[in-house]
Short mmCIF file of C-alpha atoms in Angstrom, two decimals:
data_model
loop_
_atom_site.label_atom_id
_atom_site.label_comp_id
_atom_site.label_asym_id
_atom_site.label_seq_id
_atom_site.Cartn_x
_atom_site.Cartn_y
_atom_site.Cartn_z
CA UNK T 1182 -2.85 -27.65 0.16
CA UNK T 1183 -5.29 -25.11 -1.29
CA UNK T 1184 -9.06 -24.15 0.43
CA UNK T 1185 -11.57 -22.02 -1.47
CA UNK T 1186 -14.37 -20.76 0.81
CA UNK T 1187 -17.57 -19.27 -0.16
CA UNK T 1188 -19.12 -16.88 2.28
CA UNK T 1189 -22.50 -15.43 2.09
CA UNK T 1190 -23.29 -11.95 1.91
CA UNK T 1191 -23.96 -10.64 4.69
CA UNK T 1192 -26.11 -7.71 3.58
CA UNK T 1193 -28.62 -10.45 1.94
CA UNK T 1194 -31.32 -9.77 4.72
CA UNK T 1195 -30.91 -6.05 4.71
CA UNK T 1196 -30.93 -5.41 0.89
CA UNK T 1197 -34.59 -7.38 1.30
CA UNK T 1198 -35.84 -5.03 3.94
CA UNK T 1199 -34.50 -2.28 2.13
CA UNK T 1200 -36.67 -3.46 -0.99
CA UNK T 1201 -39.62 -3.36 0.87
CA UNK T 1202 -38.68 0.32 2.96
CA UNK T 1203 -38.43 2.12 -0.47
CA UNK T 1204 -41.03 0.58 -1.84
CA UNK T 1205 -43.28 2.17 1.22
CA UNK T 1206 -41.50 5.80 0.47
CA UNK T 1207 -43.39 5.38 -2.57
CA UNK T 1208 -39.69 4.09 -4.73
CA UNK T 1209 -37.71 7.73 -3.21
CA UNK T 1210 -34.35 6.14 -4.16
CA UNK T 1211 -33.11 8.81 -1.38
CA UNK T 1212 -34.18 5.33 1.10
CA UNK T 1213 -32.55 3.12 -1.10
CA UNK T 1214 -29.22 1.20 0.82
CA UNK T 1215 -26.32 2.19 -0.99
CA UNK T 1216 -23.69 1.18 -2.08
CA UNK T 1217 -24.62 -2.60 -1.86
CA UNK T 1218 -21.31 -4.70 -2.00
CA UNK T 1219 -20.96 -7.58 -4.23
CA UNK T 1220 -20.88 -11.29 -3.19
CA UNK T 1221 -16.77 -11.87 -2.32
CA UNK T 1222 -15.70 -14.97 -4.40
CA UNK T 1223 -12.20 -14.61 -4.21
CA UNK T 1224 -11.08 -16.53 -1.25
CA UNK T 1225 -8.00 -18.61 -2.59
CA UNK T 1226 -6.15 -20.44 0.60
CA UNK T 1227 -2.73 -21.91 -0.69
CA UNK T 1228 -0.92 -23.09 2.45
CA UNK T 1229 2.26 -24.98 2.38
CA UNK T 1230 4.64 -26.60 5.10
CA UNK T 1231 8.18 -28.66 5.88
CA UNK T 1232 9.20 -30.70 8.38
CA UNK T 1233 12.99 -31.74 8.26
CA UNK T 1234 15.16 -33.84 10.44
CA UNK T 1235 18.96 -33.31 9.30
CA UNK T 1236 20.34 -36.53 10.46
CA UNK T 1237 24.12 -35.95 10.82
CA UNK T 1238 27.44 -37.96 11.94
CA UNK T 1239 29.51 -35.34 11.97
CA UNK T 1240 31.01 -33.82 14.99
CA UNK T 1241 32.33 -30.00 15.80
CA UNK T 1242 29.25 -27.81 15.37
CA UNK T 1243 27.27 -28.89 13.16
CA UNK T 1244 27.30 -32.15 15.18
CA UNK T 1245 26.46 -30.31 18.53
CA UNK T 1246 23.92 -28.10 16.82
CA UNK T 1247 21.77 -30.84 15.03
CA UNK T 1248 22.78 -33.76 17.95
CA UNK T 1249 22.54 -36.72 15.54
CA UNK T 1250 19.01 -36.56 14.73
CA UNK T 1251 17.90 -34.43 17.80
CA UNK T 1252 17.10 -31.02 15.50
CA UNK T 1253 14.44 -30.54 13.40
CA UNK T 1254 13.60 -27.44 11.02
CA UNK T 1255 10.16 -26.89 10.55
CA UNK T 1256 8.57 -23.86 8.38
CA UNK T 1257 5.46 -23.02 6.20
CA UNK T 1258 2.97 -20.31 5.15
CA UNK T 1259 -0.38 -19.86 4.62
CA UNK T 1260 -2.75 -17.38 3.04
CA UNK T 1261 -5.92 -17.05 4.98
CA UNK T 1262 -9.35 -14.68 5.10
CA UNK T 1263 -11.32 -13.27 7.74
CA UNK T 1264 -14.90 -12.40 7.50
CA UNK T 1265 -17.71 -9.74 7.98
CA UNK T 1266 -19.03 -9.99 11.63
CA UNK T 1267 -22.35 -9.33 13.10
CA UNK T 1268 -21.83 -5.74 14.76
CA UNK T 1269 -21.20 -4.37 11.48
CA UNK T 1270 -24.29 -5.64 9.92
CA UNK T 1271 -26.07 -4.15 13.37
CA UNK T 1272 -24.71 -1.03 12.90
CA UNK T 1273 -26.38 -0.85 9.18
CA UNK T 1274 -29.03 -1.67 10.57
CA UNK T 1275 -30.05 0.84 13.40
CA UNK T 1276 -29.02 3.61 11.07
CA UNK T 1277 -31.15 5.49 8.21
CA UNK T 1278 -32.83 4.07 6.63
CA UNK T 1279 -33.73 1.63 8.28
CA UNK T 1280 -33.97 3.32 11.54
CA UNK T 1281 -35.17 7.50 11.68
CA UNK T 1282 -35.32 9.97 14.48
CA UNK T 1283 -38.31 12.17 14.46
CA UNK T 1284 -39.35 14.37 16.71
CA UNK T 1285 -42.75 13.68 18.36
CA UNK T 1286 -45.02 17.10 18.50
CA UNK T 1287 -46.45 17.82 21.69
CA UNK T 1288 -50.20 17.99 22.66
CA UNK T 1289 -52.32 19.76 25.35
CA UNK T 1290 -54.83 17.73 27.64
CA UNK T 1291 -56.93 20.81 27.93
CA UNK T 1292 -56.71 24.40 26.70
CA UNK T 1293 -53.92 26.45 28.42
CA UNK T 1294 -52.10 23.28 29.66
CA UNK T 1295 -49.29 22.08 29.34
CA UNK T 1296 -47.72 20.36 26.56
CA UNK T 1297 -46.32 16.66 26.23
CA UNK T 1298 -45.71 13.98 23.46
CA UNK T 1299 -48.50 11.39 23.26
CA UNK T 1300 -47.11 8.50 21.00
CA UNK T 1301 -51.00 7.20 20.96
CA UNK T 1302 -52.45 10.03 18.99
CA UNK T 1303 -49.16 11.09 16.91
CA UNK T 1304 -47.13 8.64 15.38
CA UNK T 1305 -49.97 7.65 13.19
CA UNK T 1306 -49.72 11.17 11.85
CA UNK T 1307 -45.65 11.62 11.72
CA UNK T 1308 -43.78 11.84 8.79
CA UNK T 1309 -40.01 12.86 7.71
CA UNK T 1310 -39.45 16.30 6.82
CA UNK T 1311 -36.01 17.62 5.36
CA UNK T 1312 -33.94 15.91 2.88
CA UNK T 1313 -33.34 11.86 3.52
CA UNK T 1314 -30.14 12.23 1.82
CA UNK T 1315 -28.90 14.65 4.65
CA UNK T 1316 -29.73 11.69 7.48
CA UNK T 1317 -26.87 10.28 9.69
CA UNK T 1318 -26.23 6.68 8.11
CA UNK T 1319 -23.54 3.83 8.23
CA UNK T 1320 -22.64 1.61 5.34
CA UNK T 1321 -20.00 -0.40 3.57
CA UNK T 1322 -17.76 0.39 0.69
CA UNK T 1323 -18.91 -1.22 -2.73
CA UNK T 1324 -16.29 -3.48 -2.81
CA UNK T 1325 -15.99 -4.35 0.78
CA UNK T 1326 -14.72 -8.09 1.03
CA UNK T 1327 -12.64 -10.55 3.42
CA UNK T 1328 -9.29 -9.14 4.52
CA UNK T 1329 -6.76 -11.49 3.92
CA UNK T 1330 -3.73 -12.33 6.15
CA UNK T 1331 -0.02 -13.76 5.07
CA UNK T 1332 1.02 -15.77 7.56
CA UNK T 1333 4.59 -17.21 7.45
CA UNK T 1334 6.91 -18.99 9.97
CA UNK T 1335 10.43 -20.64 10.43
CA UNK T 1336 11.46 -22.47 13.81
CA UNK T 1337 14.33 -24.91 14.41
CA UNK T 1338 13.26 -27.82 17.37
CA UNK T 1339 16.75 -28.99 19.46
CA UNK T 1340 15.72 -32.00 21.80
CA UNK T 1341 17.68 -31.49 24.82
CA UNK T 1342 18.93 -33.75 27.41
CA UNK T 1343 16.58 -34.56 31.15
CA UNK T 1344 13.66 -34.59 28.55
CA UNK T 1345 14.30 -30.81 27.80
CA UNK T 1346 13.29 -29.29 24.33
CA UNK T 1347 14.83 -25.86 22.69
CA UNK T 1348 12.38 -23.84 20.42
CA UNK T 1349 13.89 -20.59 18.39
CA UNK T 1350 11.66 -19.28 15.40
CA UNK T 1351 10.61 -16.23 13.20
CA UNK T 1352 6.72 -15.93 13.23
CA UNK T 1353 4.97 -13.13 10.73
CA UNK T 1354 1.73 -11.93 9.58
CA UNK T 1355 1.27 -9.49 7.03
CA UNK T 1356 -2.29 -8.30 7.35
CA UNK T 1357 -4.06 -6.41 3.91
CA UNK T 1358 -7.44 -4.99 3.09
CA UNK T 1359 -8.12 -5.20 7.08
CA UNK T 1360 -11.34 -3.43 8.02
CA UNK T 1361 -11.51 -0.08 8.63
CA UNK T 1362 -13.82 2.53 9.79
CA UNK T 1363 -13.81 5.79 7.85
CA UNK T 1364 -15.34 9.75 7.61
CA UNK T 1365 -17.16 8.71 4.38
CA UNK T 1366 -18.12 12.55 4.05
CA UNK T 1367 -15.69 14.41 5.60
CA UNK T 1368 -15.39 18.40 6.10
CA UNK T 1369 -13.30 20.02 3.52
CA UNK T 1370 -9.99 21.32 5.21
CA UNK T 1371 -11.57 24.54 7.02
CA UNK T 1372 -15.01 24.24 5.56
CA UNK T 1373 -18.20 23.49 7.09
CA UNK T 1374 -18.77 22.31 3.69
CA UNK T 1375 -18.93 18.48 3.03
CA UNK T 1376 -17.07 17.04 0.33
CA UNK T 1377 -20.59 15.67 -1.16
CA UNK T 1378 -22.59 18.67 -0.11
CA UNK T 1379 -25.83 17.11 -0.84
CA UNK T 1380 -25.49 14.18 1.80
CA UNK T 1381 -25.01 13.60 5.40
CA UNK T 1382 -22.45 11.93 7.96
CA UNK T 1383 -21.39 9.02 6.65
CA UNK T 1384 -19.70 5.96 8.58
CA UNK T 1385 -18.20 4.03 5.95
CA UNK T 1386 -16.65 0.35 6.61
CA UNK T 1387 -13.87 -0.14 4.20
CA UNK T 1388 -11.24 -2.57 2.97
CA UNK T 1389 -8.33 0.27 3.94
CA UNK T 1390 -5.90 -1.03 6.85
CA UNK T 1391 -2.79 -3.12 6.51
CA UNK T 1392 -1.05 -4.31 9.35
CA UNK T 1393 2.65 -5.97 9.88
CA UNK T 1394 3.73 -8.14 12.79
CA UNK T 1395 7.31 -9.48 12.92
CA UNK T 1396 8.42 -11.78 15.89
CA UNK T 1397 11.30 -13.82 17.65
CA UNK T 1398 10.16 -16.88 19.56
CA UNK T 1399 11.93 -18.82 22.05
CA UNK T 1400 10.74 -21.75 24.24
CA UNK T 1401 12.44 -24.21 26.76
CA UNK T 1402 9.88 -27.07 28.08
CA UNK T 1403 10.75 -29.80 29.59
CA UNK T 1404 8.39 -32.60 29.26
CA UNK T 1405 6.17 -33.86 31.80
CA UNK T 1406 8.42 -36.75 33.62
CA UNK T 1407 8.74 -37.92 36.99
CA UNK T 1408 6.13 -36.08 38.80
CA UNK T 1409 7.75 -32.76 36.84
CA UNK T 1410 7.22 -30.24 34.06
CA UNK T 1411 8.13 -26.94 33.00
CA UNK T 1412 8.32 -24.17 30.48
CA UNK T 1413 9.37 -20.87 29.83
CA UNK T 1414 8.90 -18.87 26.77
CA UNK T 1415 9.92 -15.49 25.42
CA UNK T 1416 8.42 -13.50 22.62
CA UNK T 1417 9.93 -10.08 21.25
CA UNK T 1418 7.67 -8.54 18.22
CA UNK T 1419 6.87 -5.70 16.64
CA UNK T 1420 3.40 -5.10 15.42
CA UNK T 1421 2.66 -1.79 12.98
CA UNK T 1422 -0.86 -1.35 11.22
CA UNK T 1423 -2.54 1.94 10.01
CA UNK T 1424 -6.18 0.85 11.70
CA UNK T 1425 -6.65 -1.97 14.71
CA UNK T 1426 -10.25 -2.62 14.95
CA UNK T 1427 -13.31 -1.62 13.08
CA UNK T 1428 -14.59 -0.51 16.12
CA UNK T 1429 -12.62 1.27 18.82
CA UNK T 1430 -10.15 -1.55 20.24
CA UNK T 1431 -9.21 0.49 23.71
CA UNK T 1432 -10.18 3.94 25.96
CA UNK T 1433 -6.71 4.72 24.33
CA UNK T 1434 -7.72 5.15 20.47
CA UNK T 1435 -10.20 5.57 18.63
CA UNK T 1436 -11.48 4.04 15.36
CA UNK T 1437 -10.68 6.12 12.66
CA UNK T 1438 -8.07 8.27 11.53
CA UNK T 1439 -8.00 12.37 12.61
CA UNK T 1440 -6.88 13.20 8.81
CA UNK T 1441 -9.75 11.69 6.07
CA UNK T 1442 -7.38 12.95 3.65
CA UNK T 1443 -4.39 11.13 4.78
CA UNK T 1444 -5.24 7.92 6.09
CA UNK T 1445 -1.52 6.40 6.05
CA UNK T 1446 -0.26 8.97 8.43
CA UNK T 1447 -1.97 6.82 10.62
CA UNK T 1448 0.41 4.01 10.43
CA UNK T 1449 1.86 3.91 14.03
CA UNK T 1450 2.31 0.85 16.82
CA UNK T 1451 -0.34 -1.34 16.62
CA UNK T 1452 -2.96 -1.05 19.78
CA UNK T 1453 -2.44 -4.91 20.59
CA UNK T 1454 1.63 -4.31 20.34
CA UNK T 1455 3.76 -6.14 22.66
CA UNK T 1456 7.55 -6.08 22.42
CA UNK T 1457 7.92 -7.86 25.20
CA UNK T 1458 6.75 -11.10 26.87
CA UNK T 1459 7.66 -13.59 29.14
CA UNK T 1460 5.79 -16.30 30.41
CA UNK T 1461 6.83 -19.58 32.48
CA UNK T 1462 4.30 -22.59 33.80
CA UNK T 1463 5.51 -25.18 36.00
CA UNK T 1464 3.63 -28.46 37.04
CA UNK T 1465 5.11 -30.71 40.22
CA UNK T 1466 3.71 -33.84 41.59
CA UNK T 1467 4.84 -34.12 45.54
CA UNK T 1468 7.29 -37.39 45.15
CA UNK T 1469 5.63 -38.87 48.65
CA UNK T 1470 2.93 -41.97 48.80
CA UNK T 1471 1.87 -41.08 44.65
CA UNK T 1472 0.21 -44.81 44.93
CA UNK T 1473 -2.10 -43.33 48.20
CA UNK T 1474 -2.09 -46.93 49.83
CA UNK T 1475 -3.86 -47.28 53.20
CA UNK T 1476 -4.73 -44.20 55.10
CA UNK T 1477 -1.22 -42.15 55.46
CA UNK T 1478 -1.17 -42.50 51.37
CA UNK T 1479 -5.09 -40.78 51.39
CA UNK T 1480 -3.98 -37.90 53.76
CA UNK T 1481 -0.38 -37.25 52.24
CA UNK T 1482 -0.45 -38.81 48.93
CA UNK T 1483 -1.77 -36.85 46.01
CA UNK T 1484 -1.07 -33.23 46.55
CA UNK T 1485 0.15 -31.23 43.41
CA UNK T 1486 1.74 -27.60 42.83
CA UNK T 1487 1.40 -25.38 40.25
CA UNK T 1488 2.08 -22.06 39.08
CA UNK T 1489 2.75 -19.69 35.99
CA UNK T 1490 3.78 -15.91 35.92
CA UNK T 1491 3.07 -13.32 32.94
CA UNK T 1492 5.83 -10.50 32.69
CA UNK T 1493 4.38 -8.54 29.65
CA UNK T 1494 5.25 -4.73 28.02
CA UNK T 1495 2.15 -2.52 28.79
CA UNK T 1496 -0.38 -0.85 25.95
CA UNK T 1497 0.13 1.31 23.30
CA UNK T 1498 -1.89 4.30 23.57
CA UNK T 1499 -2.79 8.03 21.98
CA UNK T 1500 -2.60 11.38 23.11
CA UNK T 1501 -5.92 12.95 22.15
CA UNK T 1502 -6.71 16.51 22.28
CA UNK T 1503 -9.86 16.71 23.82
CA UNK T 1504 -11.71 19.00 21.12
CA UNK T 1505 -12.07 19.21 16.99
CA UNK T 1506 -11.51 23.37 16.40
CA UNK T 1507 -11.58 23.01 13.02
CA UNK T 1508 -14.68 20.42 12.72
CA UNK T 1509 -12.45 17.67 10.78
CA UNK T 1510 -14.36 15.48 12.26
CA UNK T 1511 -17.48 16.68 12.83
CA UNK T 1512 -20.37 14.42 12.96
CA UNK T 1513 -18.37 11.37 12.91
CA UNK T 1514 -16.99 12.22 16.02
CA UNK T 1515 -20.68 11.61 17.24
CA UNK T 1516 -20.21 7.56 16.05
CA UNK T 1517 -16.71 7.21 16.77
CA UNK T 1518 -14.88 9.76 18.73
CA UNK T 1519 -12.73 12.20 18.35
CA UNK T 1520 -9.12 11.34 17.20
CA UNK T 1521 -7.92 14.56 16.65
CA UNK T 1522 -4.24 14.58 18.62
CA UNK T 1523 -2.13 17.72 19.81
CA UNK T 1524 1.17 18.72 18.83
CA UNK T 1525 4.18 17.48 20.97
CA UNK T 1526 6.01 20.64 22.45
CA UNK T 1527 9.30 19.02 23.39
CA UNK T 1528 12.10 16.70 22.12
CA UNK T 1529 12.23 13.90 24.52
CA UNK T 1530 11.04 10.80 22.83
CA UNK T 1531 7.85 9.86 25.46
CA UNK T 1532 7.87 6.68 23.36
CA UNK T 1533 10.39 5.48 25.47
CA UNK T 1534 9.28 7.01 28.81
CA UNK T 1535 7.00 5.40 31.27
CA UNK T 1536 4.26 6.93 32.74
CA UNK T 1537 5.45 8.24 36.15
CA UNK T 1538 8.76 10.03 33.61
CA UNK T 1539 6.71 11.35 31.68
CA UNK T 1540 4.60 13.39 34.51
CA UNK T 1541 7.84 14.47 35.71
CA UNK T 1542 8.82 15.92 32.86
CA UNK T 1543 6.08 17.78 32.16
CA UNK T 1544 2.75 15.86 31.46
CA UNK T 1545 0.32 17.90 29.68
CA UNK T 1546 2.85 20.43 28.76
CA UNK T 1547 4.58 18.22 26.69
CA UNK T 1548 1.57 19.03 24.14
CA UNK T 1549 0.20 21.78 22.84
CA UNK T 1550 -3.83 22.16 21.84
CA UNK T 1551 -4.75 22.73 18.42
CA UNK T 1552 -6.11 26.55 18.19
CA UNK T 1553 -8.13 25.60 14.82
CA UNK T 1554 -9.69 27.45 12.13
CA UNK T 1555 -6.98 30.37 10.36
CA UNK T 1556 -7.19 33.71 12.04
CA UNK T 1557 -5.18 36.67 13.09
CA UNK T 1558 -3.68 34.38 15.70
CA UNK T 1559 -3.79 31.31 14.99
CA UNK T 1560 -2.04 29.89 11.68
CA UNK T 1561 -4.78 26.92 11.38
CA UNK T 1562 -4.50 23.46 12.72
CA UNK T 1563 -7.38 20.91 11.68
CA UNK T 1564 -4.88 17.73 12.63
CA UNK T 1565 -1.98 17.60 15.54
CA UNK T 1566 1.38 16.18 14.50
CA UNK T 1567 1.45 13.52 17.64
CA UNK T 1568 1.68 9.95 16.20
CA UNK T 1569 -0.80 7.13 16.64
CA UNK T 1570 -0.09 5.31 19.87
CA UNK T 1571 3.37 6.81 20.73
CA UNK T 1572 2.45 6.28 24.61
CA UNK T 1573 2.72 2.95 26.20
CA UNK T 1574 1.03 2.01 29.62
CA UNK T 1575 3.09 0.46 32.00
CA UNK T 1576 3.62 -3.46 31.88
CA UNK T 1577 2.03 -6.12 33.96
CA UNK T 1578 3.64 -8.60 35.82
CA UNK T 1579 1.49 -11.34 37.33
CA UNK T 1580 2.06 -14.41 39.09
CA UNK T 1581 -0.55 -17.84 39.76
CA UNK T 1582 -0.14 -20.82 41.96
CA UNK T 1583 -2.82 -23.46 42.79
CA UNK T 1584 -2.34 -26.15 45.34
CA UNK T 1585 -4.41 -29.30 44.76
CA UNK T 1586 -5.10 -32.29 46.36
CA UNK T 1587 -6.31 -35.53 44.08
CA UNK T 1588 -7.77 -38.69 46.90
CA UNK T 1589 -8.56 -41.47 44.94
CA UNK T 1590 -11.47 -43.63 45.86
CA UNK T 1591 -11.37 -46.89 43.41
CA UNK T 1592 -12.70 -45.44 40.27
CA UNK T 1593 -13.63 -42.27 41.92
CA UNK T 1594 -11.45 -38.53 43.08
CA UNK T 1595 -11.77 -36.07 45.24
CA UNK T 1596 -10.03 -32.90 44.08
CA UNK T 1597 -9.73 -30.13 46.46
CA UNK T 1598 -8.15 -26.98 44.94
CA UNK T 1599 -6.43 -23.79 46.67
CA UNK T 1600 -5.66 -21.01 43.96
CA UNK T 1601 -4.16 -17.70 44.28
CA UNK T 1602 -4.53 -15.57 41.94
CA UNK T 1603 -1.90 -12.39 41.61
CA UNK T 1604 -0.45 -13.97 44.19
CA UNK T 1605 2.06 -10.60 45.17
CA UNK T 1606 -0.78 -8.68 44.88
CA UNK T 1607 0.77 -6.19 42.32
CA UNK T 1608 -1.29 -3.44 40.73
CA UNK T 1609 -1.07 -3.94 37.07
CA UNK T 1610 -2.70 -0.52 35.64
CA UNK T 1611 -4.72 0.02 32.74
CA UNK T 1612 -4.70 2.66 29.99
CA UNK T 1613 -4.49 5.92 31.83
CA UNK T 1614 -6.78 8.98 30.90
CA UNK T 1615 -4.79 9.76 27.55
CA UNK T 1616 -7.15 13.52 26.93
CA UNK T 1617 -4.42 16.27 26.85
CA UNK T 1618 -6.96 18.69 28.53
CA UNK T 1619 -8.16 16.12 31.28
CA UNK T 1620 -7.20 16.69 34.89
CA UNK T 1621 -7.05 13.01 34.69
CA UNK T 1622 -4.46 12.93 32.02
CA UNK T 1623 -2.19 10.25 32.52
CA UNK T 1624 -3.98 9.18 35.86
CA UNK T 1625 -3.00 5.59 35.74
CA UNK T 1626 -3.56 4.68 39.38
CA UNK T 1627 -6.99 5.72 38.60
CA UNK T 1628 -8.00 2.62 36.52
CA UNK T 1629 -8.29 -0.76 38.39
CA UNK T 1630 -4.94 -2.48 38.88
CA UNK T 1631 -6.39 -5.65 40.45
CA UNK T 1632 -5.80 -7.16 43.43
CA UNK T 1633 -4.52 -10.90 44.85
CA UNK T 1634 -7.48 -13.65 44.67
CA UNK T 1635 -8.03 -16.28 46.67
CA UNK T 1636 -10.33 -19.24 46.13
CA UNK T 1637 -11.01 -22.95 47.18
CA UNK T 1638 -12.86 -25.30 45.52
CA UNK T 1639 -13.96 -29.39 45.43
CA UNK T 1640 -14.55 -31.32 43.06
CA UNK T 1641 -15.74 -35.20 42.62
CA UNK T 1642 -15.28 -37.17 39.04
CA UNK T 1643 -16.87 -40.46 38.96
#
């Protein structure tokens, strides 16, 4: 099949305040939004799929592998687009120039007294002083437009025996011109000195990112029969991108990359990377008086178990280095965050270490602090030569179970539920402090790890 979509532009509304904002500042082009992208009419969806069922006689192993006609192979890809979302538009908005910080002179009540802002008798009277060019703003790239995803997949189905099915497939996503946040001004390399001199800090949204998830997935159900069912699945990925959000996606990174002149050393383990997951669900019907006849089949008839459990790899995270010496980010850093990282100052790979092994082997000493601008001492250092998301919280494990209890009244149920929720009652940490110059670096057991849950509820359907 093919889909063409259409979006709007999503600057419409602002371009048609912006009209009417200029014309005010008397047509001063310096209050004129800029750059205004384009309407995006190139959203092409080809998507494609195959079902096959190899129906075989033969016996030895291609017999036992395809069953008769128990196997099927099943693949397909699609092309797909994502599009512009509120916040961004928001952040346009509350910036210059549609939105200005002035400073509100002070007035005196009486001679000799003392001095305070009255908004009543001065904003009449205020107006912008300074170049408008030089003004804080956030915009989009000219050409910013919907990032587009490649999305391809290739499983084989084996019907088991005891109404068991056997799922094995490849699952991919290539992700290109992803949104990304960007230092549309930066500092030149140890300069206080803009690249465009004559404006301001600039956040600039851009088409930039790429992204590349690869993935092995397994699955053994069986089907819900005789009061039973079941399922485990197992997932082992990979997942790489140069940029994961727009906006910052965790305490453990921030939005934009520490070098604006080197954007692709930013490539690094993607913030929502998993390697590992494994997840099992289970739903049992008690075998005893399932037709609840008379009042023994009431009281014991109609009680149900359930559980699932999440064992999962824990979050990828960054070393940060708590301060910009050399102002690379300067300004930005006021939207964003800082992302300027450390140097590592030893040879163990942390990548591999938890977060208990990597205290014990040194913690904050593992990295050195950037000393910044060239001097007698120090050789320069705007950007540290740790990777993007080289640490990796610890995992979670988690287990639910819910006991319920179905009475049937004629046409009507009583459902009374019991659910427990983390039922071991296992901490599962968050992202630790990751600031190299923090005495809470690494402080895991100082985010909120949870706690069991326990909750009872009724419920009538009629």
């Amino acid at each position: 099949g093919l889909r063409y979509e259409l979006p709007g532009n999503f600057t419409d509304s602002l371009q048609e305040l912006n009209q009417r904002i200029v014309a005010t500042a008397g047509g001063n082009e310096a209050y004129r939004l800029t750059p205004v992208p384009k309407r995006d009419t190139n959203n092409w969806q080809p998507r494609l799929g195959f079902n096959w069922n190899p129906k075989t006689d033969a016996d030895g192993l291609l017999g036992m592998l395809t069953g008769g006609d128990k196997m099927v192979l099943r693949g397909g890809y699609a092309l797909t687009n994502d599009y512009a979302f509120l916040n961004i538009a928001l952040n346009i908005a509350s910036s210059f120039p549609f939105v200005g910080v002035l400073e509100v002179p002070t007035v005196q009540d009486a001679p000799g007294g003392p001095g305070r802002p009255n908004a009543f008798r001065t904003l009449n009277s205020l107006t912008l002083t300074g170049n408008p060019n030089l003004i804080t703003r956030t915009v989009v790239a000219e050409d910013f437009r919907s990032p587009v995803a490649h999305q391809m997949s290739l499983e084989i189905q084996r019907a088991l025996a005891g109404n068991m099915a056997l799922r094995v497939g490849y699952v991919g996503t290539l992700g290109r011109d992803l949104f990304q946040t960007l230092d549309g001004n930066p500092r030149q390399p140890f300069s206080a000195t803009r690249v465009d001199p004559n404006r301001g800090v600039i956040r600039l949204r851009a088409n930039t990112a790429q992204s590349w998830y690869h993935s092995l997935q397994t699955s053994l159900e069986r089907r819900f029969s005789n009061g039973f069912s079941t399922g485990v699945h197992y997932t082992w990925s990979k997942y790489l991108d140069t940029a994961s959000e727009i906006f910052n996606p965790s305490s453990g990174e921030v939005a934009v990359a520490q070098d604006s002149f080197n954007i692709k050393a930013d490539k690094g383990l993607s913030s929502y990377d998993r390697p590992h997951r494994l997840t099992g669900n289970a739903v049992w019907e008690l075998p005893f008086y399932r037709d609840q006849a008379g009042l023994a089949g009431k009281i014991l008839g109609g009680w149900q178990l359930s559980g699932n459990f999440t064992l999962q790899s824990g979050a990828p995270f960054t070393v940060f280095n708590g301060a910009d010496p050399a102002g690379a980010l300067t300004g930005i850093d006021g939207l964003v965050g800082s992302a300027i990282r450390p140097n590592i100052n030893t040879t163990e790979d942390l990548s591999k270490m938890t977060i208990p092994e990597i205290i014990a082997a040194g913690g904050a000493s593992l990295f050195s602090r950037l000393c910044g601008f060239p001097s007698a001492t120090c050789p320069g250092e705007r950007v540290g030569n740790v990777g993007r998301n080289t640490l990796r919280a610890d995992g979670i494990g988690n287990v639910d179970m819910a006991l319920i209890k179905n009475t049937r009244f004629g046409r009507q149920n009583l459902q009374l539920r019991l659910e427990a929720f983390n039922l071991t009652n296992t901490r599962n940490f968050g992202i630790p402090n990751s600031t190299v110059n923090s005495v809470n670096f690494l402080n895991q057991w100082g985010t909120d790890g949870g706690g069991r849950k326990i909750w009872a509820a009724g419920r009538s359907t009629f």
